[in-house]
Coordinates of N, CA and C in Angstrom, one line a residue:
X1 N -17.7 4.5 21.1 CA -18.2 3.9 19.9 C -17.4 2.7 19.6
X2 N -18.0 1.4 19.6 CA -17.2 0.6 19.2 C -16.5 0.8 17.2
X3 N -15.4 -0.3 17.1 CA -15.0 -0.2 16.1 C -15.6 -1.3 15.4
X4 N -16.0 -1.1 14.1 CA -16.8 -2.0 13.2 C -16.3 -1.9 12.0
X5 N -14.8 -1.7 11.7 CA -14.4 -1.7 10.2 C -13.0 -1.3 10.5
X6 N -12.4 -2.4 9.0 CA -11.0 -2.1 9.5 C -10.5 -2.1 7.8
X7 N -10.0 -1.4 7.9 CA -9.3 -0.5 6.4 C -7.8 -0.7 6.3
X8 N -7.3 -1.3 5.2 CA -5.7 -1.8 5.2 C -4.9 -1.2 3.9
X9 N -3.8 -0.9 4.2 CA -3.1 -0.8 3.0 C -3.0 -1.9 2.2
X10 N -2.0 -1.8 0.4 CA -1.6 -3.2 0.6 C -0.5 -3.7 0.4
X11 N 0.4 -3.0 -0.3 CA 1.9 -2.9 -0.6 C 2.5 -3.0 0.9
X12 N 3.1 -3.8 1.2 CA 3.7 -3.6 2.6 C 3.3 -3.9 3.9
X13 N 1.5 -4.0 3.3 CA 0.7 -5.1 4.8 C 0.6 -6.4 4.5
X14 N -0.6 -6.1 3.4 CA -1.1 -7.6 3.0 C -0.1 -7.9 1.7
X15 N 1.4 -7.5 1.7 CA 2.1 -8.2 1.1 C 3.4 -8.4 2.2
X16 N 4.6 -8.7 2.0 CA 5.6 -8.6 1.9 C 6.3 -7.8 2.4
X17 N 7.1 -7.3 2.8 CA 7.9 -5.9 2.9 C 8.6 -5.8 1.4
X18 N 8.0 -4.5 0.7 CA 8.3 -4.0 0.3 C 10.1 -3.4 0.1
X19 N 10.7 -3.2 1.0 CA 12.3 -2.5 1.1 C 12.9 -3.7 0.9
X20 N 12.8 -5.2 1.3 CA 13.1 -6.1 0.7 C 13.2 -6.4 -0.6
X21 N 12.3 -6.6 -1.2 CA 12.0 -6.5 -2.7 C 13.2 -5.8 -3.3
X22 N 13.3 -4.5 -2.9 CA 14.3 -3.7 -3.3 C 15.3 -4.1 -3.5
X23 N 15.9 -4.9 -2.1 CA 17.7 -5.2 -2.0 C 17.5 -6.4 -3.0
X24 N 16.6 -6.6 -2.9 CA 17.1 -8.2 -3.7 C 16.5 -7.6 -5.4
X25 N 16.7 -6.7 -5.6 CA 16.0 -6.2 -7.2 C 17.6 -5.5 -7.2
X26 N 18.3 -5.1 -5.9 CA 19.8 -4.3 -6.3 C 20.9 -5.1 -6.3
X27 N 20.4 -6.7 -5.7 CA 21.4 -7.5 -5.5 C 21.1 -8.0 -7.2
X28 N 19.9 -8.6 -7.7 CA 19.7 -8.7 -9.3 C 20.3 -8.0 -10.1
X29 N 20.3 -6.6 -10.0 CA 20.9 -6.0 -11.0 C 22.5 -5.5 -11.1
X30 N 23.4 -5.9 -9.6 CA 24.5 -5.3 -9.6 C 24.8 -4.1 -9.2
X31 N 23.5 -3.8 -8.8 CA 23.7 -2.0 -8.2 C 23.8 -2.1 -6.8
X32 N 24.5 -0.5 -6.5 CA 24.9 -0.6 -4.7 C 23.5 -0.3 -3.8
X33 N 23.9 -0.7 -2.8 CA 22.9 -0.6 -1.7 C 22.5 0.4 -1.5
X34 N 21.4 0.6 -1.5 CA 20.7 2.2 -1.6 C 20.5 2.9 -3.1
X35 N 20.8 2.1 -3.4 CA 21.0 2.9 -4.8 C 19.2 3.6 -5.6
X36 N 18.2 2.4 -5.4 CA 16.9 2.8 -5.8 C 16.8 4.3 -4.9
X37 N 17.0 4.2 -3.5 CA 16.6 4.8 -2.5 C 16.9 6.3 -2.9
X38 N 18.5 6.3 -2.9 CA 18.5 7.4 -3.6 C 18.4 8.3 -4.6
X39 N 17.9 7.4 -6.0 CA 17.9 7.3 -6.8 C 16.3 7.8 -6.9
X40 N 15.0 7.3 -6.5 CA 14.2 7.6 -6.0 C 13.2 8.2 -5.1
X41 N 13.7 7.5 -3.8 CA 12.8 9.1 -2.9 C 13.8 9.9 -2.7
X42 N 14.8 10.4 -2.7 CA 15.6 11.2 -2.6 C 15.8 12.1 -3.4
X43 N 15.2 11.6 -5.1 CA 15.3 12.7 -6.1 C 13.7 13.6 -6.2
X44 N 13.7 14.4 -6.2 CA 12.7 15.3 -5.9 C 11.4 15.0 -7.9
X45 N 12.5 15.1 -8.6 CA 11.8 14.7 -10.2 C 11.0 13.2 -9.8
X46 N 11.7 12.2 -9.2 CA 11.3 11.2 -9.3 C 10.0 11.3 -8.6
X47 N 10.1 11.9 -7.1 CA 9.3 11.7 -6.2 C 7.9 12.1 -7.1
X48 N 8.2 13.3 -7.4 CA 6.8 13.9 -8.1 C 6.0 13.2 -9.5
X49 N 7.0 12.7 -10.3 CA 6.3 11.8 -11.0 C 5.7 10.0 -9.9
X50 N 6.5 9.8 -9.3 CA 5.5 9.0 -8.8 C 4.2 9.4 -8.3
X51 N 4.2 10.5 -7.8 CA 3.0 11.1 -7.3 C 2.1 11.4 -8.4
X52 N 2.6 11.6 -9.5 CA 1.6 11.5 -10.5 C 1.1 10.1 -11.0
X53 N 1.8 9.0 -10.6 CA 1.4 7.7 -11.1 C 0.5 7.5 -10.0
X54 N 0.5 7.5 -8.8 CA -0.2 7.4 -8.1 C -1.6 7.7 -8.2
X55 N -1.6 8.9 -8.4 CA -3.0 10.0 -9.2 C -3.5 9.4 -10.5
X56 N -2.5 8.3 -11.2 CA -3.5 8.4 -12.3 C -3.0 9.2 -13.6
X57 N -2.1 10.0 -13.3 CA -1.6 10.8 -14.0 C -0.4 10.7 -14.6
X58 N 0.0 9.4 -14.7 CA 1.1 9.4 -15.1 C 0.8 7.9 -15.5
X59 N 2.1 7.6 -16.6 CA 1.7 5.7 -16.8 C 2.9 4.9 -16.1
X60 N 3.1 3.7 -16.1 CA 4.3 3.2 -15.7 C 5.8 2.9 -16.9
X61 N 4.7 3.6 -17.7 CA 5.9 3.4 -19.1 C 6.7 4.7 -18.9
X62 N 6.3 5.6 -18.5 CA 7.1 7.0 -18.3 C 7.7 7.1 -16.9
X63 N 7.3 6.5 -15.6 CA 8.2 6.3 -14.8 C 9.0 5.1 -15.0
X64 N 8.7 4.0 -15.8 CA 10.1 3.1 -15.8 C 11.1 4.0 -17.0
X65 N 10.7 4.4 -17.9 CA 11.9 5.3 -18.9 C 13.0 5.8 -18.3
X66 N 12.2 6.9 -17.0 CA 12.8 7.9 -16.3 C 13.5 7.2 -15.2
X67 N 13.0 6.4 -14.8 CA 13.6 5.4 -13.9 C 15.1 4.8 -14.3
X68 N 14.6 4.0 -14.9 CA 16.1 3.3 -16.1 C 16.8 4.4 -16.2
X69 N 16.8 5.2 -17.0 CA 17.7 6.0 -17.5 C 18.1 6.8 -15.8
X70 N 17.4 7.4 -14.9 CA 18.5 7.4 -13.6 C 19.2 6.4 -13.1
X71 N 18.8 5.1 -13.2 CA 19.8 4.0 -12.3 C 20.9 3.5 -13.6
X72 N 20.6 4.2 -15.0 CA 21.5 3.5 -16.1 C 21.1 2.2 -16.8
X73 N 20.0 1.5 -16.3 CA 20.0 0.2 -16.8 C 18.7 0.1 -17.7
X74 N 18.2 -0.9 -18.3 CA 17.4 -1.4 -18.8 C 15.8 -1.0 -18.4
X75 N 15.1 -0.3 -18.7 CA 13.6 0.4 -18.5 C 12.8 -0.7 -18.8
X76 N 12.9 -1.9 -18.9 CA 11.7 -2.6 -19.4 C 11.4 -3.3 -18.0
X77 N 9.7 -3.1 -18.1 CA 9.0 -3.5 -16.5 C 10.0 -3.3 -15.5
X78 N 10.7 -1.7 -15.4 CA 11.3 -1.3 -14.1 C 10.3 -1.9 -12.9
X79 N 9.3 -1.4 -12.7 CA 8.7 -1.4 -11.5 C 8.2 -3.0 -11.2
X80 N 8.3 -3.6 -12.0 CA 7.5 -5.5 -11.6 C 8.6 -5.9 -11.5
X81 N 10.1 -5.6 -12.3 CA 11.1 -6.4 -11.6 C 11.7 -5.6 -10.1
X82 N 11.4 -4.0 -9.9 CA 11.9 -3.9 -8.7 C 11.4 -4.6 -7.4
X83 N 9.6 -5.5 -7.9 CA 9.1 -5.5 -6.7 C 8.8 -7.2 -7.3
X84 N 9.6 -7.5 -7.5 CA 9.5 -9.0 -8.2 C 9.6 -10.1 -7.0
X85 N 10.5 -9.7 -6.2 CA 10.1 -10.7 -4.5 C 8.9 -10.6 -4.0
X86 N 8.3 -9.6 -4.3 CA 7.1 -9.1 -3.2 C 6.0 -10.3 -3.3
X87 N 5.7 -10.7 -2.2 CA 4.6 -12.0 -2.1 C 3.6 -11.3 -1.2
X88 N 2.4 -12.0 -1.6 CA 1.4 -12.3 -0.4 C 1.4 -12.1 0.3
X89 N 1.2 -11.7 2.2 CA 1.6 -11.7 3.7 C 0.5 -12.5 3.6
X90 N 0.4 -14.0 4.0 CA -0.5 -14.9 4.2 C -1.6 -14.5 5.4
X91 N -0.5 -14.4 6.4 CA -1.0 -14.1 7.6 C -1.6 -12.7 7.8
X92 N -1.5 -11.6 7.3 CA -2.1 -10.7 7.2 C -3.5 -11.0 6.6
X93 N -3.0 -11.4 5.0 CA -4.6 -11.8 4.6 C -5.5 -12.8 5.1
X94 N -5.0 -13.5 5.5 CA -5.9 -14.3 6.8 C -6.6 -13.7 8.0
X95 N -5.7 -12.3 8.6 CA -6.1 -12.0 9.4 C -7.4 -10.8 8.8
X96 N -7.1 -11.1 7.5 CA -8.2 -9.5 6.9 C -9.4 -10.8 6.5
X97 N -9.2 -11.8 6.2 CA -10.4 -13.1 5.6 C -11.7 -12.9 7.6
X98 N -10.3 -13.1 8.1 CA -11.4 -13.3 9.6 C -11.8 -12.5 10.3
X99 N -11.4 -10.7 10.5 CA -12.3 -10.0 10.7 C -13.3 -9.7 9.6
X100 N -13.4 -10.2 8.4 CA -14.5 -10.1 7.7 C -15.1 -11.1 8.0
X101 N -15.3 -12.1 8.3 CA -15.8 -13.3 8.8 C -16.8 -12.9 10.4
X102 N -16.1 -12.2 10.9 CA -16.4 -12.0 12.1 C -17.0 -11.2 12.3
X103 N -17.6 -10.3 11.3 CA -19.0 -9.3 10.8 C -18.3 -8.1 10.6
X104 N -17.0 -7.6 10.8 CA -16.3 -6.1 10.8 C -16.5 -6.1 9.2
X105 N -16.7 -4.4 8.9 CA -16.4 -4.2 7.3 C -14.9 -4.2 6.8
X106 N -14.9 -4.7 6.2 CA -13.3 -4.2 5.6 C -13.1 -3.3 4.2
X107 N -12.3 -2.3 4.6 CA -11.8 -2.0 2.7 C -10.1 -1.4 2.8
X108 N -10.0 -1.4 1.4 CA -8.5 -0.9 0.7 C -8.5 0.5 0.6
X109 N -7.0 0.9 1.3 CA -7.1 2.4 0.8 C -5.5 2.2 -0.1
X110 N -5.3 1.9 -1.0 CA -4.1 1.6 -1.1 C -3.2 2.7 -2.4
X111 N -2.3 3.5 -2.1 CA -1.8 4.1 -3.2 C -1.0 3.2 -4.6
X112 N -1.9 3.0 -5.6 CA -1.2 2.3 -6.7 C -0.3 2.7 -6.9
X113 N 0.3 2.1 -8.1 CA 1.8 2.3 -9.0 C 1.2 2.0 -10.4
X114 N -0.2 2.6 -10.8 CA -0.7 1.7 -12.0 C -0.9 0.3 -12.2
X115 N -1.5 -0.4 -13.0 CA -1.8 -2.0 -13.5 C -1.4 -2.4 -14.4
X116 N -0.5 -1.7 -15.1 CA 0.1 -2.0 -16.3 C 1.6 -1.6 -16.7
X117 N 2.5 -2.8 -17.1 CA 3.0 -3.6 -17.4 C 2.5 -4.7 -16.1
X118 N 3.2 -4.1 -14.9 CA 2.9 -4.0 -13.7 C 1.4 -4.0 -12.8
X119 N 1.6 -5.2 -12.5 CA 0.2 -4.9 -11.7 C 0.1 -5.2 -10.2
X120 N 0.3 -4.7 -9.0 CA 0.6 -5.4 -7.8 C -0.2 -6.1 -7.2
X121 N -1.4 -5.8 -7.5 CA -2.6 -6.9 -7.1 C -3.2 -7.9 -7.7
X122 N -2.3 -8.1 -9.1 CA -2.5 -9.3 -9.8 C -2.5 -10.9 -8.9
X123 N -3.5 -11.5 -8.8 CA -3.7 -13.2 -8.0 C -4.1 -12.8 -6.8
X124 N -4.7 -12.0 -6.2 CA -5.7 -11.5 -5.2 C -7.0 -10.7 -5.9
X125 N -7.5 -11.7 -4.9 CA -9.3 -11.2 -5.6 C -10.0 -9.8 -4.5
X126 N -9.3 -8.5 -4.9 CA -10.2 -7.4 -4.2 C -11.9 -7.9 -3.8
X127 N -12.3 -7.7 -4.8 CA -13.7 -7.8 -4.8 C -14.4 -8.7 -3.6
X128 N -13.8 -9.7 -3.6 CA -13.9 -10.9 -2.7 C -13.6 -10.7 -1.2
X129 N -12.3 -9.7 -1.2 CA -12.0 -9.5 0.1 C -12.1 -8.4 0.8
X130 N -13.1 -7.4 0.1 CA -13.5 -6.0 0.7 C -14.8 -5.6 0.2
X131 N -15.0 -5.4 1.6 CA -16.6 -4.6 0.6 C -16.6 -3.2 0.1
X132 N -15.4 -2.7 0.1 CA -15.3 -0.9 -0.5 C -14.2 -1.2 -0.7
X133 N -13.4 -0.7 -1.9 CA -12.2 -0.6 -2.2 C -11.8 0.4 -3.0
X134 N -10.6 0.9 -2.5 CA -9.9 2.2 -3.0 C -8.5 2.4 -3.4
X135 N -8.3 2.2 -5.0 CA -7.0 2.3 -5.5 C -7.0 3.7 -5.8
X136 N -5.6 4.2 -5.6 CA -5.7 5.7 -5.6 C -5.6 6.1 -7.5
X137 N -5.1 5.5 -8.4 CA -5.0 5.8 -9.7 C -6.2 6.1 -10.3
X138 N -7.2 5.5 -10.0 CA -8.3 5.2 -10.3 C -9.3 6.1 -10.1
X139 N -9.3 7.1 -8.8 CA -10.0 8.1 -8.5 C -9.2 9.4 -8.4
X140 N -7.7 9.5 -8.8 CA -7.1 11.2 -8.9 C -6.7 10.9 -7.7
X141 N -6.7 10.8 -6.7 CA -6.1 10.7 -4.9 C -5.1 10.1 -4.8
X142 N -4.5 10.2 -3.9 CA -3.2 9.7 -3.1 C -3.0 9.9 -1.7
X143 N -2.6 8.4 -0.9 CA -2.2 9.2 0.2 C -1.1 9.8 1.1
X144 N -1.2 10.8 1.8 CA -2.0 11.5 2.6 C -2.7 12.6 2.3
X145 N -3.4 12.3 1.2 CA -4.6 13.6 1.0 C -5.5 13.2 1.7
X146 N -5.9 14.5 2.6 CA -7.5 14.0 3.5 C -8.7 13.5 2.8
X147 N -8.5 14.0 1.7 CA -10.1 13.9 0.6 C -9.8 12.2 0.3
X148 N -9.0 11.4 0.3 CA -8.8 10.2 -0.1 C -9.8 9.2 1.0
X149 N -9.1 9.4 2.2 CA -9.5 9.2 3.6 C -11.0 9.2 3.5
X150 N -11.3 10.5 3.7 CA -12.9 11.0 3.2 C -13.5 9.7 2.1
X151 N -13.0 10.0 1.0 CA -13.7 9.0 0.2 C -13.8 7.8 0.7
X152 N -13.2 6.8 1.1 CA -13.0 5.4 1.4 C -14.1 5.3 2.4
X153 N -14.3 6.2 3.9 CA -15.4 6.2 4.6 C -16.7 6.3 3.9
X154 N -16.7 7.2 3.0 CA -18.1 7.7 2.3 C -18.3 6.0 1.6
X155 N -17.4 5.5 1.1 CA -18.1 4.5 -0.1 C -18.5 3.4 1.2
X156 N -17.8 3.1 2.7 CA -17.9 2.2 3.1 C -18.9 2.2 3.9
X157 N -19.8 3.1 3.9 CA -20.9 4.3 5.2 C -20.7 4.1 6.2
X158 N -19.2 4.4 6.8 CA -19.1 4.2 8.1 C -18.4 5.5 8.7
X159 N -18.6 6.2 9.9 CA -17.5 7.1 10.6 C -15.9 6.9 10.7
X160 N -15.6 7.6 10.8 CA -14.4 7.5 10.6 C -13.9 6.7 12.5
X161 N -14.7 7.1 13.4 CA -14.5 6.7 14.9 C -15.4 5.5 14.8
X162 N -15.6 4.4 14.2 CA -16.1 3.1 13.4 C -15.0 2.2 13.5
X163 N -13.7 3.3 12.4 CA -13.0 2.5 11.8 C -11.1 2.1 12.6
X164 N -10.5 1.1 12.1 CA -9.2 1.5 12.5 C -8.2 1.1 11.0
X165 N -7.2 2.0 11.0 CA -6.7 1.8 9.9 C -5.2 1.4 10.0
X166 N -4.6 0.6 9.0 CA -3.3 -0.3 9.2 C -2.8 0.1 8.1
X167 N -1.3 0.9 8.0 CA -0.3 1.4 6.8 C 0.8 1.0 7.2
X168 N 1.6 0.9 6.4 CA 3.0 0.2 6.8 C 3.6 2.0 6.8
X169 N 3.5 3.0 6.6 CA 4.0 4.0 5.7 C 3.8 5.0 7.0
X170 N 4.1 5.7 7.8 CA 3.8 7.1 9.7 C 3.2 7.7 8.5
X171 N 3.7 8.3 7.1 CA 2.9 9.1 7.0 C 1.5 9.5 6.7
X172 N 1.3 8.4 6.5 CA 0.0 8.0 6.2 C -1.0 8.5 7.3
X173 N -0.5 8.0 8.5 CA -1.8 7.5 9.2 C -2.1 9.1 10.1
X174 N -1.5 10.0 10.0 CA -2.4 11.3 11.0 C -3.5 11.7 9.9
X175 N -3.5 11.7 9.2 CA -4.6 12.4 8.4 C -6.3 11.2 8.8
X176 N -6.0 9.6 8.5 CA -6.9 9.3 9.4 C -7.0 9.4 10.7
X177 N -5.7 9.5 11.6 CA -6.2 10.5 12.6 C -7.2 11.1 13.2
X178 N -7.1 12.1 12.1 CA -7.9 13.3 12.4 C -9.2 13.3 12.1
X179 N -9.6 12.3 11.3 CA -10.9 11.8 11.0 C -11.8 10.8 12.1
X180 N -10.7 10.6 12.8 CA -11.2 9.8 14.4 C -11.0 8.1 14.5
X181 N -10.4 8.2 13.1 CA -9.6 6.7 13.0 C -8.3 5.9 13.8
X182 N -8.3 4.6 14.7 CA -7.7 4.0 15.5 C -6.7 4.0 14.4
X183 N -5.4 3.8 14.6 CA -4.6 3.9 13.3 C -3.6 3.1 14.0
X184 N -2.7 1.7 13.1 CA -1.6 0.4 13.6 C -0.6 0.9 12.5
X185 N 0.8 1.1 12.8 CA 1.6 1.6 11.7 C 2.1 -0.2 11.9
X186 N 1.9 -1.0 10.5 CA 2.7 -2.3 10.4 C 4.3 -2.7 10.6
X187 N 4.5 -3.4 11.2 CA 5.6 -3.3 11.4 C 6.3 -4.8 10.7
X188 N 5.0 -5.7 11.8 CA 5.3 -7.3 11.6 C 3.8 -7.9 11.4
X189 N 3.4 -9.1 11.3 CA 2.2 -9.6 11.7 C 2.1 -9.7 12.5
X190 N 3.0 -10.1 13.7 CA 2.4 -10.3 14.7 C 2.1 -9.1 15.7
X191 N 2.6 -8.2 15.1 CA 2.1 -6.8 15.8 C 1.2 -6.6 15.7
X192 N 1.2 -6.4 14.4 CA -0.5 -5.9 14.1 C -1.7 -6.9 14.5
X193 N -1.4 -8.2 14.5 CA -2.9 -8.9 14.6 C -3.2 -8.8 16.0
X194 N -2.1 -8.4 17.1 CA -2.3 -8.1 18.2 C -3.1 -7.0 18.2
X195 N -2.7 -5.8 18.2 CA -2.9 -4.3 18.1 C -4.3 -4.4 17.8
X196 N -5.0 -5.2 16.5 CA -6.2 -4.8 16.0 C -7.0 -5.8 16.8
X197 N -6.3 -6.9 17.2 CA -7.3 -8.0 18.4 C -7.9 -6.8 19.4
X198 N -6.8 -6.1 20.0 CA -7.5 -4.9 21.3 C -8.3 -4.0 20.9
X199 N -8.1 -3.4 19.7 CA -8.8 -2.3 18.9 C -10.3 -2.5 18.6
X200 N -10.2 -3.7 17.8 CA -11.5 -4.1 17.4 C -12.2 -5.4 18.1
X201 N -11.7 -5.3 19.1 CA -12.6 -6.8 20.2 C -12.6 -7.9 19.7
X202 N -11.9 -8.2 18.5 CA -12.4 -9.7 17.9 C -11.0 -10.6 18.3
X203 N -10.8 -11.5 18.4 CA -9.7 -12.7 18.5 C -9.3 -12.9 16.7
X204 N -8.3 -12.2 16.4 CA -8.1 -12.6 15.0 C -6.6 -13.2 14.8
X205 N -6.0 -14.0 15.6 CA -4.7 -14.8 15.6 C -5.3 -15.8 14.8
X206 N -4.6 -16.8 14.2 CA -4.5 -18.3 13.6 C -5.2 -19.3 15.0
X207 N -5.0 -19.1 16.1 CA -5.9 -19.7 17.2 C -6.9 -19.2 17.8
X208 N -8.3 -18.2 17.5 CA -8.0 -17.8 18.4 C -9.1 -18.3 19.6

C-alpha cells in the first residue's frame, strides 16, 4: 500500500531542538548543567504533572509555580523562558509545505504544554499547514497513548499503513507502529527529508 500521509510532531521537528533551548535557558539563569533535567524528567511529581498539562488537566500557571519553586527561581512564564531559543526548523517546514504540495495529507500529532502564558505554536499557521490537527490538551490525550494515534487517523480518514509518522521523542513512535505506521525518529533535517523521500516516493529536498 502506498504511503499517502505524513504526520509530524512539533516541538523538536518542525522547531528547533528543544534540549538546546534548555542549556541556553540554564546558561540565562545561572543554573548548572542538567539542572532542568533533573529537576524535571527525573522527578517523578514533576513528570506527572506535566502529564497532566499535556491532557489538559493541568494549567501552565501550576506547573511554572511548581517548577520555580523546584529549580528556586522566579515562576513567571517558566515554561516560554525555558523554551525562549526555540525557533522555527525552516527546513522541516518546508519540507511539510511540499509534501502537502505534492498531494500527500499532512497532520499534527503534537503533545502541548498548554497556550497560555506560553504558547509554542504562536506565528505558525496550523490551519494552513495540515489538513487534521491534533494538540493533545485539547482532546484529554497524550503521547504514547494508542487512543491518541487512533484519533489523529480517524480525523485524517486514512489507515494507519497510508501513513508515516516523524517524532523527535523513540518513545513515541511503537505505538504508531503497531497501527502499521512507517515511523522517522528526527534526529536532523537532513535525515529525515531523506528517510521520508524513500518512504513516501516524493523528492522533498530544497532541489528536488
Amino acid at each position: 500500500m502506498p504511503r499517502t500521509c505524513l504526520i509530524v510532531d512539533y516541538g523538536g521537528v518542525l522547531t528547533t531542538s528543544l534540549d538546546d533551548a534548555v542549556r541556553g535557558f540554564e546558561d540565562r539563569e545561572g543554573l548548572s548543567e542538567g539542572a532542568v533535567e533533573r529537576t524535571w524528567y527525573r522527578n517523578p511529581a514533576m513528570v506527572a504533572l506535566t502529564h497532566d498539562l499535556e491532557r489538559g488537566r493541568a494549567t501552565q500557571f501550576d506547573w511554572n509555580r511548581r517548577m520555580g519553586r523546584a529549580l528556586g527561581i522566579d515562576s513567571t512564564d517558566l515554561l516560554g523562558r525555558i523554551f525562549a531559543d526555540s525557533r522555527l526548523a525552516e527546513s522541516m517546514v518546508s519540507v511539510l509545505a511540499r509534501a502537502r504540495a505534492s498531494g500527500l495529507k499532512t497532520g499534527l500529532l503534537s503533545n502541548s504544554m498548554g497556550l497560555a502564558p506560553w504558547n509554542m505554536y504562536r506565528g505558525f499557521d496550523i490551519d494552513a499547514a495540515f489538513d487534521a490537527a491534533l494538540v493533545s490538551g485539547q482532546y484529554g490525550l497524550r503521547k504514547p497513548e494508542p487512543a491518541v494515534y487512533e484519533l489523529i487517523l480517524k480525523m485524517l480518514e486514512v489507515p494507519g499503513e497510508e501513513c508515516v509518522f516523524v517524532d523527535d521523542n523513540a518513545v513515541n513512535l511503537p505505538p504508531a507502529e503497531a497501527l502499521g505506521m512507517a515511523t522517522v525518529l528526527h534526529r536532523s533535517a537532513e535525515h529525515s527529508t531523506t528517510r521520508l523521500g524513500e518512504l513516501l516516493g516524493v523528492a522533498l529536498g530544497p532541489n528536488p
